[in-house]
Amino acid sequence: MKILFAASASGDAVAAPVYADRKLSDAAKALDSATSGAVTRAIEASRFKGGAGDLLEIAAPAGVDATRIVLFGLGEKSKLDGNGAEKAVAGVIKSVLTSGAKAVSVHLDGDADQLCRGALGATLASYRFDTYRTKLSEDKKPSVTSVEMVSSHASAAEKLWAQWGPVADGVTLARDLVNETPNALYPESYAEKVKEISKLGLEIEVFGEEEMEKYGMHALLGVGQGSVRESKMVVMKWDGGKSGDKPLAFIGKGVTFDSGGISLKPGQGMDEMKGDMGGSAAVVGLMAALAGRKAKANVIGVIGLVENMPDGNAQRPGDIVKSMSGQTIEIHNTDAEGRLVLGDVLWYTQDRFDPKFMINLATLTGAILIALGHEHAGVFSNDDDLVAKLEKAGKASDETVWRLPIGPEYDRQIDTPNADMKNVGEGRLAGSITAAQFLKRHVNEKPWIHIDIAGTGMHAGSKDPRQPTFGTGYGVRLLDRLVRDNFEG
């Protein structure tokens, strides 16, 4: 879908904001005048109040060329921020996406940044994953091909969109990866897809099992040994900062399908385990966004790609493996595999790149869903200042996080008499925390954050108009905002 910016509307559908208590914006007043009061009459005949999220459509109004007018509520004008603009415009686009309208003009008050946030909302709302739908009827297919943001600040917003458009593209890429089928997206094919974004200026390296064996990455390799698909590790490098500055490092769990291995998952809902690589998708989308907008920072993205399958050669409960860090791990549950992958990738990243900090993302534990639902990602860290920056970025991007504790009292739960550690804690207690404690043993005291996105990376029931039906692309906007606001020279 094409994003445009203009000083006046030209679309066949026109949207105008209304504020709380039915207070018309200047654009809504102009439409009311052009339609001989049709806007006012429609509002008075409805329950539309102008609250955030309210929508009212007027079809085929006389006096204007547009086939429909969509009024959208923004609530209190003084309280409108970028997140509110995103949601409001997303609601408009979602409502007309399959209506037959092709070009939508959206009037929005505010500065250039507000306009770009609205355009971002439009892009997020228009996302569909229809790749494999061969019998979709015409009336169910999206008709909207362009969205025009209308404002006196259009010229400035068009220039600023060069900083926001790549973020929208990064989210779309992350969503596509999570939604892709596991027979099409597996470690080898995933690595090939990542290579494609080298066109943005990223340096891409792909490592296979032979190289990882030399590094001693037996924790990661153990997860993939039951699959016929070769495990991979991909490194993405963006040098947009000052020469010699330590890079920022983002690490993602990329389990392209998680059957649970020998500790087999229940069959119900197992199809959703194609999304167990959502952390890696966020890192890929982030790196594409940073390169696309030419971020002034040195950034490393590293993803570990494996498929966890049951097989005669699969890892067993009771096995002991040695990670790249040299620490030994007793496997108690082969479905606690993501931390094994991340443990080796975290160690590799700090050892090779000596980054300023490391942030990893993973759909790691079902326990985080029990704790936080789909509303926040869980955060665990050894660095208070870095967490404060992330929390602020979460509020600014509307990809919120909530910090949970780690500490020695939880650390003891992963001790075992047979090895340096085991890969699960004690029963069902503090499952997300003990997973974080495991990862902490592989960061070598580097400033680090673990983000558990099991509840935010995949969500089929969201009422937020920016969200799709499954893979959300969570993490791209959050981490782009973190870099944008704190680490660009």
XYZ file of C-alpha atoms in Angstrom:
489
model
C 0.000 0.000 0.000
C 1.320 3.421 -0.983
C 1.621 6.231 1.574
C 1.213 9.801 0.306
C 1.181 13.242 1.918
C -0.843 16.149 0.527
C -2.241 19.571 1.427
C -5.731 18.699 0.119
C -7.751 15.510 -0.238
C -8.089 13.642 -3.513
C -9.201 10.163 -2.444
C -12.501 8.463 -3.198
C -12.930 8.037 0.581
C -12.252 10.925 2.963
C -11.734 10.651 6.715
C -11.882 13.576 9.145
C -11.342 13.730 12.905
C -13.870 14.679 15.545
C -12.860 15.420 19.116
C -14.544 14.604 22.420
C -18.125 15.839 22.902
C -18.633 15.885 19.122
C -16.329 18.850 18.554
C -15.622 19.007 14.822
C -12.101 19.479 13.498
C -11.558 22.085 10.781
C -11.605 19.297 8.169
C -14.891 17.924 9.527
C -16.380 21.442 9.530
C -15.375 21.880 5.869
C -17.018 18.580 4.955
C -20.132 19.549 6.922
C -20.357 22.793 4.966
C -19.764 21.082 1.612
C -22.493 18.526 2.317
C -25.041 21.077 3.554
C -24.847 19.843 7.144
C -24.876 16.087 6.430
C -21.983 15.553 8.851
C -23.759 17.241 11.741
C -27.047 15.455 10.987
C -25.329 12.050 10.843
C -23.599 12.642 14.191
C -26.810 13.820 15.859
C -28.651 10.734 14.594
C -25.998 8.382 15.986
C -24.258 7.478 19.220
C -20.956 8.780 17.879
C -19.353 10.978 20.569
C -15.878 11.619 19.170
C -14.189 9.391 21.715
C -10.943 7.625 20.832
C -11.784 4.680 18.586
C -15.270 5.922 17.590
C -16.115 5.626 13.879
C -19.054 6.858 11.811
C -19.395 6.360 8.053
C -21.534 8.465 5.733
C -22.038 6.753 2.371
C -22.346 8.612 -0.950
C -22.771 12.095 0.533
C -24.058 14.835 -1.783
C -21.805 17.846 -2.279
C -18.433 16.056 -2.400
C -16.722 13.801 -4.907
C -15.905 11.150 -2.300
C -17.937 7.945 -2.226
C -17.881 7.974 1.581
C -16.906 10.127 4.515
C -15.498 8.467 7.618
C -15.558 10.420 10.861
C -13.124 9.151 13.468
C -12.917 10.066 17.122
C -9.730 11.331 18.730
C -10.985 12.050 22.244
C -9.555 15.043 24.090
C -7.443 17.079 21.672
C -4.901 18.018 24.349
C -4.258 14.343 25.145
C -3.614 13.164 21.591
C -0.137 11.680 21.094
C 1.612 9.612 18.431
C 0.155 6.348 19.696
C -3.340 7.823 19.603
C -2.785 9.034 16.045
C -1.590 5.577 15.008
C -4.630 3.842 16.489
C -7.122 6.330 15.104
C -5.875 6.170 11.511
C -5.475 2.394 11.785
C -9.139 2.171 12.782
C -10.158 4.142 9.697
C -8.126 1.977 7.336
C -9.296 -1.262 8.928
C -12.915 -0.160 8.484
C -12.604 0.611 4.754
C -9.907 -1.881 3.747
C -12.294 -4.171 1.824
C -15.040 -1.597 1.189
C -14.280 -1.019 -2.479
C -12.573 2.320 -1.834
C -9.160 2.494 -3.485
C -7.657 5.787 -2.328
C -8.271 7.054 1.204
C -7.548 10.630 2.255
C -7.136 11.069 6.003
C -7.169 14.555 7.526
C -5.104 14.709 10.711
C -4.206 17.670 12.896
C -0.762 17.925 14.461
C 2.828 18.287 13.339
C 4.820 16.262 10.796
C 5.716 13.617 13.359
C 2.038 13.119 14.221
C 1.240 12.742 10.529
C 3.933 10.085 10.117
C 2.621 8.216 13.146
C -0.806 8.214 11.534
C 0.713 6.884 8.316
C 2.468 4.174 10.313
C -0.878 3.201 11.815
C -2.377 2.990 8.333
C 0.409 0.682 7.189
C 0.081 -1.584 10.211
C -3.705 -1.825 9.783
C -3.461 -2.720 6.096
C -1.281 -5.773 6.736
C -2.642 -9.105 5.510
C -1.059 -12.529 5.058
C -3.038 -13.934 2.137
C -0.148 -15.751 0.462
C -1.803 -19.157 0.457
C -5.456 -18.142 -0.057
C -6.432 -19.218 -3.570
C -10.221 -18.925 -3.306
C -10.612 -15.559 -1.638
C -13.659 -13.823 -3.144
C -13.227 -10.359 -4.610
C -15.349 -8.702 -1.935
C -13.039 -10.103 0.759
C -9.848 -8.822 -0.880
C -8.357 -5.479 0.196
C -9.361 -2.678 -2.176
C -7.363 0.178 -0.644
C -4.131 0.762 -2.567
C -3.104 4.166 -1.229
C -3.521 6.305 1.852
C -3.046 10.057 1.634
C -2.327 11.926 4.859
C -3.779 15.429 4.478
C -2.361 18.406 6.373
C -0.679 21.766 5.974
C 2.422 19.949 7.299
C 2.375 17.450 4.421
C 5.645 18.594 2.860
C 7.585 18.263 6.129
C 5.926 14.918 6.863
C 6.870 13.541 3.454
C 10.541 14.215 4.234
C 10.218 12.777 7.729
C 8.574 9.616 6.382
C 12.047 8.527 5.247
C 12.653 7.842 8.956
C 9.323 6.108 9.583
C 8.607 4.213 6.359
C 11.498 1.772 6.911
C 10.118 1.006 10.391
C 6.774 0.098 8.834
C 8.638 -2.085 6.327
C 10.564 -3.743 9.167
C 7.357 -4.619 11.017
C 5.857 -6.022 7.814
C 8.948 -8.172 7.264
C 8.833 -9.488 10.830
C 5.129 -10.311 10.498
C 5.676 -12.117 7.207
C 8.395 -14.255 8.774
C 6.265 -15.237 11.777
C 3.234 -16.013 9.615
C 5.161 -18.069 7.062
C 4.581 -21.822 7.126
C 7.209 -24.132 8.690
C 7.510 -26.212 5.515
C 8.536 -23.016 3.708
C 10.511 -21.339 6.501
C 13.162 -23.534 8.112
C 16.741 -22.694 9.111
C 18.277 -22.891 5.634
C 15.481 -21.045 3.826
C 15.243 -18.494 6.646
C 18.939 -17.702 6.305
C 18.453 -17.209 2.563
C 15.609 -14.754 3.222
C 17.805 -12.785 5.592
C 20.487 -12.541 2.915
C 17.999 -10.613 0.778
C 18.109 -7.590 3.089
C 21.811 -7.137 2.380
C 20.549 -4.855 -0.413
C 19.853 -2.287 2.320
C 23.564 -2.111 3.140
C 23.722 -4.787 5.817
C 26.640 -7.196 5.994
C 25.273 -10.741 6.383
C 27.137 -13.843 7.552
C 25.630 -17.333 7.748
C 27.169 -20.104 9.848
C 26.299 -23.789 9.513
C 26.632 -26.709 11.891
C 30.268 -27.372 11.027
C 31.324 -23.862 12.071
C 29.151 -23.902 15.189
C 30.649 -27.250 16.165
C 34.091 -25.618 16.036
C 32.845 -22.827 18.307
C 31.595 -25.417 20.785
C 27.940 -24.389 20.450
C 26.623 -27.763 21.582
C 23.631 -26.328 23.442
C 22.205 -24.866 20.223
C 23.217 -27.869 18.112
C 21.599 -30.277 20.555
C 18.199 -28.668 19.952
C 18.386 -29.201 16.197
C 19.910 -32.673 16.126
C 16.520 -34.388 15.797
C 15.665 -32.481 12.611
C 16.684 -33.214 9.030
C 17.088 -29.441 8.631
C 20.570 -28.069 9.311
C 20.763 -25.511 12.098
C 22.100 -22.064 11.221
C 23.292 -18.895 12.886
C 23.001 -15.577 11.037
C 24.890 -12.388 11.857
C 23.667 -9.033 10.513
C 25.929 -6.004 10.755
C 25.067 -2.314 10.324
C 27.892 0.209 10.610
C 26.112 3.559 10.680
C 27.838 5.034 13.716
C 31.295 6.311 14.494
C 34.232 4.091 13.672
C 35.451 2.329 16.785
C 32.231 2.754 18.756
C 31.089 -0.456 20.399
C 28.055 -1.936 18.652
C 24.616 -2.419 20.125
C 23.691 -6.110 19.966
C 20.247 -7.653 19.446
C 19.825 -11.416 19.608
C 16.786 -13.473 18.602
C 15.501 -16.984 19.204
C 14.709 -18.595 15.864
C 13.051 -21.966 16.470
C 11.314 -22.269 13.112
C 9.071 -25.015 14.445
C 8.887 -26.285 17.993
C 7.326 -29.722 18.440
C 8.826 -29.898 21.926
C 11.195 -32.635 20.793
C 11.124 -35.825 22.860
C 9.153 -33.850 25.492
C 6.422 -33.569 22.888
C 3.892 -30.743 23.125
C 0.140 -31.482 23.126
C -1.277 -31.597 19.606
C -3.837 -28.850 20.160
C -2.378 -25.515 19.151
C 0.928 -27.009 17.991
C 0.420 -25.384 14.583
C 1.101 -22.028 16.244
C 4.628 -23.173 17.028
C 5.609 -21.971 13.559
C 5.774 -18.617 15.368
C 8.387 -19.742 17.879
C 10.919 -17.763 15.879
C 9.212 -14.435 16.656
C 12.238 -13.125 18.550
C 14.485 -13.663 15.558
C 11.877 -12.088 13.252
C 11.891 -8.964 15.417
C 15.677 -8.745 15.146
C 15.586 -9.178 11.356
C 12.840 -6.561 11.044
C 14.751 -4.195 13.324
C 17.977 -4.530 11.346
C 16.079 -3.868 8.105
C 14.453 -0.791 9.677
C 17.745 0.612 10.984
C 19.501 0.089 7.664
C 16.517 1.411 5.714
C 16.476 4.696 7.619
C 20.288 4.884 7.760
C 20.478 4.849 11.553
C 23.557 6.567 12.959
C 24.619 3.666 15.148
C 26.730 0.534 14.957
C 24.402 -2.424 15.431
C 24.775 -6.199 15.395
C 21.851 -8.605 14.989
C 22.417 -12.308 15.655
C 19.805 -15.051 15.326
C 20.051 -18.771 16.100
C 17.915 -20.866 13.740
C 16.913 -24.418 14.613
C 13.996 -26.819 14.224
C 13.076 -28.842 17.328
C 11.760 -32.239 16.266
C 11.285 -35.725 17.794
C 13.489 -38.326 16.128
C 15.742 -41.290 16.868
C 18.619 -38.827 16.895
C 16.834 -36.179 18.977
C 18.197 -34.840 22.243
C 16.899 -36.733 25.289
C 15.937 -35.699 28.815
C 18.960 -36.694 30.889
C 21.531 -35.710 28.264
C 24.311 -33.367 29.351
C 25.757 -30.905 26.833
C 28.529 -28.312 27.022
C 27.681 -24.811 25.829
C 30.067 -22.427 24.074
C 30.670 -20.792 27.464
C 32.217 -24.060 28.687
C 29.391 -24.614 31.186
C 27.599 -27.960 31.234
C 23.814 -28.256 31.015
C 21.668 -31.204 32.035
C 18.575 -31.501 29.831
C 15.468 -32.097 31.919
C 12.942 -31.077 29.279
C 13.607 -30.857 25.542
C 10.752 -28.352 25.217
C 12.831 -25.824 27.162
C 14.931 -25.413 24.032
C 14.917 -21.675 23.345
C 17.213 -20.890 26.251
C 19.721 -23.438 24.945
C 19.786 -21.690 21.573
C 20.042 -18.229 23.106
C 22.673 -19.250 25.646
C 25.155 -20.103 22.913
C 24.237 -17.134 20.703
C 24.556 -14.695 23.605
C 27.974 -16.059 24.491
C 29.100 -15.934 20.853
C 27.923 -12.324 20.530
C 29.682 -10.997 23.621
C 32.825 -12.984 22.831
C 33.169 -11.853 19.226
C 31.786 -8.304 19.239
C 32.262 -6.991 22.818
C 29.038 -4.960 22.447
C 27.898 -1.973 24.507
C 24.965 -4.121 25.630
C 22.951 -7.150 24.554
C 19.181 -7.401 24.262
C 17.613 -10.712 23.361
C 14.030 -11.410 22.327
C 12.280 -14.758 22.489
C 8.888 -16.415 22.603
C 10.407 -18.219 25.562
C 7.816 -19.264 28.136
C 4.100 -19.883 28.414
C 4.463 -18.687 31.989
C 4.851 -15.093 30.802
C 1.359 -15.306 29.303
C -0.014 -16.376 32.658
C 1.728 -13.433 34.340
C 1.169 -10.626 31.827
C -1.292 -11.825 29.188
C -0.925 -10.191 25.770
C -0.585 -6.646 27.094
C 3.103 -6.466 28.053
C 6.300 -8.305 27.223
C 8.248 -9.526 30.241
C 11.647 -7.952 30.854
C 14.571 -9.278 32.925
C 17.892 -7.506 33.232
C 21.153 -6.910 35.070
C 21.172 -3.185 34.162
C 18.697 -0.707 35.666
C 19.592 2.222 33.398
C 19.119 0.177 30.226
C 15.740 -1.080 31.471
C 14.615 2.496 32.186
C 15.440 3.459 28.599
C 13.582 0.416 27.276
C 10.501 1.138 29.382
C 10.413 4.694 28.043
C 10.770 3.402 24.472
C 7.949 0.954 25.153
C 5.567 3.736 26.141
C 6.610 5.889 23.173
C 6.125 3.046 20.672
C 3.086 1.460 22.372
C 4.998 -1.830 22.627
C 5.035 -1.929 26.384
C 7.198 -3.987 28.722
C 6.997 -4.977 32.381
C 10.046 -5.802 34.467
C 10.140 -8.956 36.570
C 12.788 -9.913 39.145
C 15.823 -12.150 38.883
C 18.176 -13.092 41.717
C 20.075 -15.801 43.610
C 16.938 -17.214 45.213
C 15.640 -18.084 41.733
C 19.069 -19.019 40.418
C 19.215 -21.964 42.801
C 16.220 -23.515 41.045
C 18.334 -24.385 38.007
C 21.186 -25.950 39.975
C 21.643 -29.707 39.579
C 24.129 -32.176 41.172
C 24.953 -33.643 37.756
C 26.125 -30.559 35.816
C 26.657 -26.810 36.122
C 22.944 -26.215 35.562
C 19.755 -27.762 34.247
C 17.542 -26.257 31.594
C 14.329 -25.939 33.646
C 13.456 -24.813 37.156
C 11.373 -26.527 39.815
C 7.996 -27.545 38.443
C 5.658 -24.723 37.445
C 7.084 -22.122 39.816
C 8.537 -18.880 38.386
C 9.056 -20.441 34.963
C 9.796 -17.192 33.127
C 12.217 -16.090 35.828
C 14.220 -19.324 35.910
C 14.506 -19.158 32.110
C 15.966 -15.661 32.492
C 18.344 -16.916 35.197
C 19.586 -19.524 32.729
C 20.288 -16.855 30.110
C 22.020 -14.611 32.637
C 24.651 -17.325 33.115
C 25.622 -16.866 29.449
C 26.045 -13.092 29.184
C 29.455 -12.882 30.916
C 28.404 -9.818 32.975
C 27.632 -7.718 29.888
C 24.771 -5.212 30.302
C 21.836 -7.306 29.155
C 18.058 -7.456 28.812
C 15.956 -10.515 28.086
C 12.514 -9.764 26.574
C 10.018 -12.627 26.715
C 7.531 -11.974 23.897
C 5.504 -15.188 24.104
C 2.390 -13.107 24.827
C 3.053 -10.153 22.518
C 4.744 -11.739 19.500
C 1.752 -13.909 18.582
C -1.801 -12.725 19.252
C -4.902 -13.833 17.373
C -7.559 -11.897 19.286
C -6.377 -8.293 19.598
C -8.937 -5.501 19.206
C -6.180 -3.005 18.417
C -6.742 -2.072 14.727
C -2.977 -2.007 14.175
C -2.673 -5.714 14.947
C -3.094 -8.603 12.505
C -4.546 -12.029 13.269
C -1.331 -13.795 14.342
C 2.274 -12.603 14.029
C 2.416 -9.040 15.371
C 5.999 -8.058 14.548
C 6.360 -6.992 18.186
C 9.790 -5.618 19.060
C 10.672 -3.781 15.858
C 9.059 -0.488 16.878
C 10.159 -0.887 20.503
C 13.837 -1.405 19.718
C 13.937 1.098 16.876
C 12.641 3.682 19.350
C 15.252 2.630 21.922
C 18.053 3.148 19.389
C 16.511 6.313 17.913
C 16.074 8.086 21.254
C 19.245 7.022 23.045
C 22.067 5.674 20.904
C 22.384 7.591 17.643
C 25.209 10.084 17.307
